């Protein structure tokens, strides 16, 4: 229990302790955790249980540590480093997703804007149709602004 309390104090997050991989797996299936710190000894002695735990962690980062040779401060440092890595990876994934969305929508938005512009130059365009094309054009421009895409 000393390790769990020290980790909780070090990372300022609620910390729970499990007595077995089975219990830890049950807990991570029931709630969301930011990290799961596991004694490497338990994982080595129960590879199947370790696999089940790894699959169940969801978005939590799995941090194996050797409690037989690692002090509480080292465990806390490794946990903080793992959490920082996860945050950097999440930020990178977020940026990549934004870029992908922008690139996927740029072509269709440009096509919509050009189609509206061409349609608005048609002779004898009924006023109601003209208003709808103008509204569609404004919506496409608004999407371009939101996605920070040049219209």
mmCIF file of C-alpha atoms in Angstrom:
data_model
loop_
_atom_site.group_PDB
_atom_site.id
_atom_site.type_symbol
_atom_site.label_atom_id
_atom_site.label_comp_id
_atom_site.label_asym_id
_atom_site.label_seq_id
_atom_site.Cartn_x
_atom_site.Cartn_y
_atom_site.Cartn_z
ATOM 1 C CA UNK A 1 0.000 0.000 0.000
ATOM 2 C CA UNK A 2 3.005 2.246 0.535
ATOM 3 C CA UNK A 3 3.744 2.280 -3.216
ATOM 4 C CA UNK A 4 0.169 3.232 -4.156
ATOM 5 C CA UNK A 5 0.128 6.097 -1.656
ATOM 6 C CA UNK A 6 3.499 7.390 -2.853
ATOM 7 C CA UNK A 7 2.378 7.233 -6.478
ATOM 8 C CA UNK A 8 -0.835 9.041 -5.633
ATOM 9 C CA UNK A 9 1.098 11.797 -3.896
ATOM 10 C CA UNK A 10 3.628 12.020 -6.740
ATOM 11 C CA UNK A 11 1.195 12.264 -9.669
ATOM 12 C CA UNK A 12 -1.731 13.859 -7.815
ATOM 13 C CA UNK A 13 -4.233 11.338 -9.136
ATOM 14 C CA UNK A 14 -6.421 8.823 -7.364
ATOM 15 C CA UNK A 15 -4.496 5.577 -7.071
ATOM 16 C CA UNK A 16 -5.833 2.110 -6.386
ATOM 17 C CA UNK A 17 -3.960 -1.071 -5.642
ATOM 18 C CA UNK A 18 -4.834 -4.581 -6.784
ATOM 19 C CA UNK A 19 -3.498 -7.795 -5.312
ATOM 20 C CA UNK A 20 -3.532 -9.730 -8.590
ATOM 21 C CA UNK A 21 -3.562 -9.267 -12.353
ATOM 22 C CA UNK A 22 -7.079 -10.709 -12.392
ATOM 23 C CA UNK A 23 -8.295 -8.057 -9.955
ATOM 24 C CA UNK A 24 -6.474 -5.303 -11.874
ATOM 25 C CA UNK A 25 -8.046 -6.482 -15.136
ATOM 26 C CA UNK A 26 -11.503 -6.422 -13.558
ATOM 27 C CA UNK A 27 -10.918 -2.865 -12.309
ATOM 28 C CA UNK A 28 -9.693 -1.461 -15.626
ATOM 29 C CA UNK A 29 -12.736 -2.949 -17.337
ATOM 30 C CA UNK A 30 -15.026 -1.216 -14.833
ATOM 31 C CA UNK A 31 -13.523 2.293 -14.941
ATOM 32 C CA UNK A 32 -11.215 4.501 -16.924
ATOM 33 C CA UNK A 33 -7.648 4.978 -15.678
ATOM 34 C CA UNK A 34 -4.874 7.149 -17.038
ATOM 35 C CA UNK A 35 -2.186 4.571 -16.211
ATOM 36 C CA UNK A 36 -1.797 1.058 -14.880
ATOM 37 C CA UNK A 37 1.426 0.374 -12.982
ATOM 38 C CA UNK A 38 2.186 -3.345 -12.768
ATOM 39 C CA UNK A 39 4.964 -5.234 -11.030
ATOM 40 C CA UNK A 40 7.010 -6.990 -13.718
ATOM 41 C CA UNK A 41 7.235 -10.040 -11.438
ATOM 42 C CA UNK A 42 3.452 -10.535 -11.651
ATOM 43 C CA UNK A 43 3.523 -10.182 -15.421
ATOM 44 C CA UNK A 44 6.403 -12.657 -15.793
ATOM 45 C CA UNK A 45 4.671 -15.235 -13.584
ATOM 46 C CA UNK A 46 1.292 -14.930 -15.307
ATOM 47 C CA UNK A 47 1.807 -14.128 -19.012
ATOM 48 C CA UNK A 48 -1.808 -14.911 -19.870
ATOM 49 C CA UNK A 49 -3.062 -12.628 -17.092
ATOM 50 C CA UNK A 50 -0.645 -9.929 -18.274
ATOM 51 C CA UNK A 51 -2.041 -10.228 -21.819
ATOM 52 C CA UNK A 52 -5.617 -9.909 -20.522
ATOM 53 C CA UNK A 53 -4.647 -6.833 -18.514
ATOM 54 C CA UNK A 54 -2.848 -5.244 -21.470
ATOM 55 C CA UNK A 55 -5.903 -5.773 -23.687
ATOM 56 C CA UNK A 56 -8.268 -4.369 -21.057
ATOM 57 C CA UNK A 57 -6.380 -1.150 -20.282
ATOM 58 C CA UNK A 58 -8.148 0.848 -22.999
ATOM 59 C CA UNK A 59 -6.664 4.348 -23.128
ATOM 60 C CA UNK A 60 -4.601 3.827 -20.001
ATOM 61 C CA UNK A 61 -0.870 3.465 -20.429
ATOM 62 C CA UNK A 62 0.599 0.239 -19.058
ATOM 63 C CA UNK A 63 3.755 0.871 -16.995
ATOM 64 C CA UNK A 64 5.593 -2.309 -15.982
ATOM 65 C CA UNK A 65 8.051 -1.787 -13.111
ATOM 66 C CA UNK A 66 10.342 -4.033 -11.136
ATOM 67 C CA UNK A 67 9.354 -3.324 -7.548
ATOM 68 C CA UNK A 68 12.068 -5.643 -6.254
ATOM 69 C CA UNK A 69 14.820 -3.277 -7.425
ATOM 70 C CA UNK A 70 13.018 0.021 -8.003
ATOM 71 C CA UNK A 71 12.391 2.490 -5.239
ATOM 72 C CA UNK A 72 9.162 4.429 -4.951
ATOM 73 C CA UNK A 73 10.757 7.570 -6.401
ATOM 74 C CA UNK A 74 11.936 5.676 -9.488
ATOM 75 C CA UNK A 75 8.491 4.148 -9.997
ATOM 76 C CA UNK A 76 6.923 7.594 -9.677
ATOM 77 C CA UNK A 77 9.464 9.047 -12.176
ATOM 78 C CA UNK A 78 8.754 6.261 -14.670
ATOM 79 C CA UNK A 79 5.027 6.822 -14.275
ATOM 80 C CA UNK A 80 5.316 10.588 -14.782
ATOM 81 C CA UNK A 81 7.494 10.015 -17.861
ATOM 82 C CA UNK A 82 4.989 7.516 -19.271
ATOM 83 C CA UNK A 83 2.102 9.934 -18.689
ATOM 84 C CA UNK A 84 4.044 12.734 -20.418
ATOM 85 C CA UNK A 85 4.783 10.444 -23.387
ATOM 86 C CA UNK A 86 1.106 9.532 -23.600
ATOM 87 C CA UNK A 87 0.115 13.211 -23.566
ATOM 88 C CA UNK A 88 2.625 14.029 -26.320
ATOM 89 C CA UNK A 89 1.393 11.065 -28.393
ATOM 90 C CA UNK A 90 -2.237 12.112 -27.877
ATOM 91 C CA UNK A 91 -1.435 15.674 -28.947
ATOM 92 C CA UNK A 92 0.394 14.389 -32.034
ATOM 93 C CA UNK A 93 -2.553 12.155 -32.913
ATOM 94 C CA UNK A 94 -4.917 15.105 -32.483
ATOM 95 C CA UNK A 95 -2.834 17.296 -34.806
ATOM 96 C CA UNK A 96 -2.588 14.481 -37.371
ATOM 97 C CA UNK A 97 -6.364 13.958 -37.264
ATOM 98 C CA UNK A 98 -6.977 17.681 -37.796
ATOM 99 C CA UNK A 99 -4.620 17.717 -40.796
ATOM 100 C CA UNK A 100 -6.298 14.656 -42.255
ATOM 101 C CA UNK A 101 -9.778 16.158 -41.883
ATOM 102 C CA UNK A 102 -8.618 19.408 -43.482
ATOM 103 C CA UNK A 103 -7.008 17.633 -46.415
ATOM 104 C CA UNK A 104 -10.016 15.328 -46.893
ATOM 105 C CA UNK A 105 -12.492 18.236 -46.930
ATOM 106 C CA UNK A 106 -10.508 20.784 -48.934
ATOM 107 C CA UNK A 107 -11.316 19.245 -52.326
ATOM 108 C CA UNK A 108 -15.065 18.844 -51.810
ATOM 109 C CA UNK A 109 -15.366 22.348 -50.294
ATOM 110 C CA UNK A 110 -13.487 23.889 -53.214
ATOM 111 C CA UNK A 111 -15.733 22.013 -55.637
ATOM 112 C CA UNK A 112 -18.839 23.270 -53.795
ATOM 113 C CA UNK A 113 -17.627 26.875 -53.929
ATOM 114 C CA UNK A 114 -16.753 26.669 -57.628
ATOM 115 C CA UNK A 115 -20.073 25.008 -58.442
ATOM 116 C CA UNK A 116 -21.965 27.730 -56.582
ATOM 117 C CA UNK A 117 -19.999 30.470 -58.343
ATOM 118 C CA UNK A 118 -20.652 28.888 -61.743
ATOM 119 C CA UNK A 119 -24.342 28.341 -60.994
ATOM 120 C CA UNK A 120 -24.749 31.965 -59.906
ATOM 121 C CA UNK A 121 -23.495 33.141 -63.324
ATOM 122 C CA UNK A 122 -26.242 31.263 -65.179
ATOM 123 C CA UNK A 123 -28.664 33.548 -67.006
ATOM 124 C CA UNK A 124 -32.322 33.591 -65.948
ATOM 125 C CA UNK A 125 -31.623 31.921 -62.620
ATOM 126 C CA UNK A 126 -34.810 32.124 -60.521
ATOM 127 C CA UNK A 127 -34.333 34.308 -57.412
ATOM 128 C CA UNK A 128 -35.180 31.470 -55.004
ATOM 129 C CA UNK A 129 -32.538 29.236 -56.602
ATOM 130 C CA UNK A 130 -30.051 32.099 -56.526
ATOM 131 C CA UNK A 131 -30.681 32.613 -52.789
ATOM 132 C CA UNK A 132 -30.172 28.908 -52.115
ATOM 133 C CA UNK A 133 -26.877 28.875 -54.017
ATOM 134 C CA UNK A 134 -25.746 31.968 -52.104
ATOM 135 C CA UNK A 135 -26.690 30.304 -48.812
ATOM 136 C CA UNK A 136 -24.812 27.142 -49.818
ATOM 137 C CA UNK A 137 -21.814 29.254 -50.813
ATOM 138 C CA UNK A 138 -21.830 31.011 -47.430
ATOM 139 C CA UNK A 139 -22.027 27.680 -45.602
ATOM 140 C CA UNK A 140 -19.068 26.351 -47.597
ATOM 141 C CA UNK A 141 -17.078 29.520 -46.822
ATOM 142 C CA UNK A 142 -17.926 29.158 -43.122
ATOM 143 C CA UNK A 143 -16.678 25.558 -43.159
ATOM 144 C CA UNK A 144 -13.475 26.729 -44.856
ATOM 145 C CA UNK A 145 -12.962 29.295 -42.102
ATOM 146 C CA UNK A 146 -13.605 26.755 -39.361
ATOM 147 C CA UNK A 147 -11.183 24.305 -40.931
ATOM 148 C CA UNK A 148 -8.714 27.111 -41.658
ATOM 149 C CA UNK A 149 -8.763 26.204 -45.348
ATOM 150 C CA UNK A 150 -8.298 28.871 -48.015
ATOM 151 C CA UNK A 151 -11.576 29.358 -49.884
#
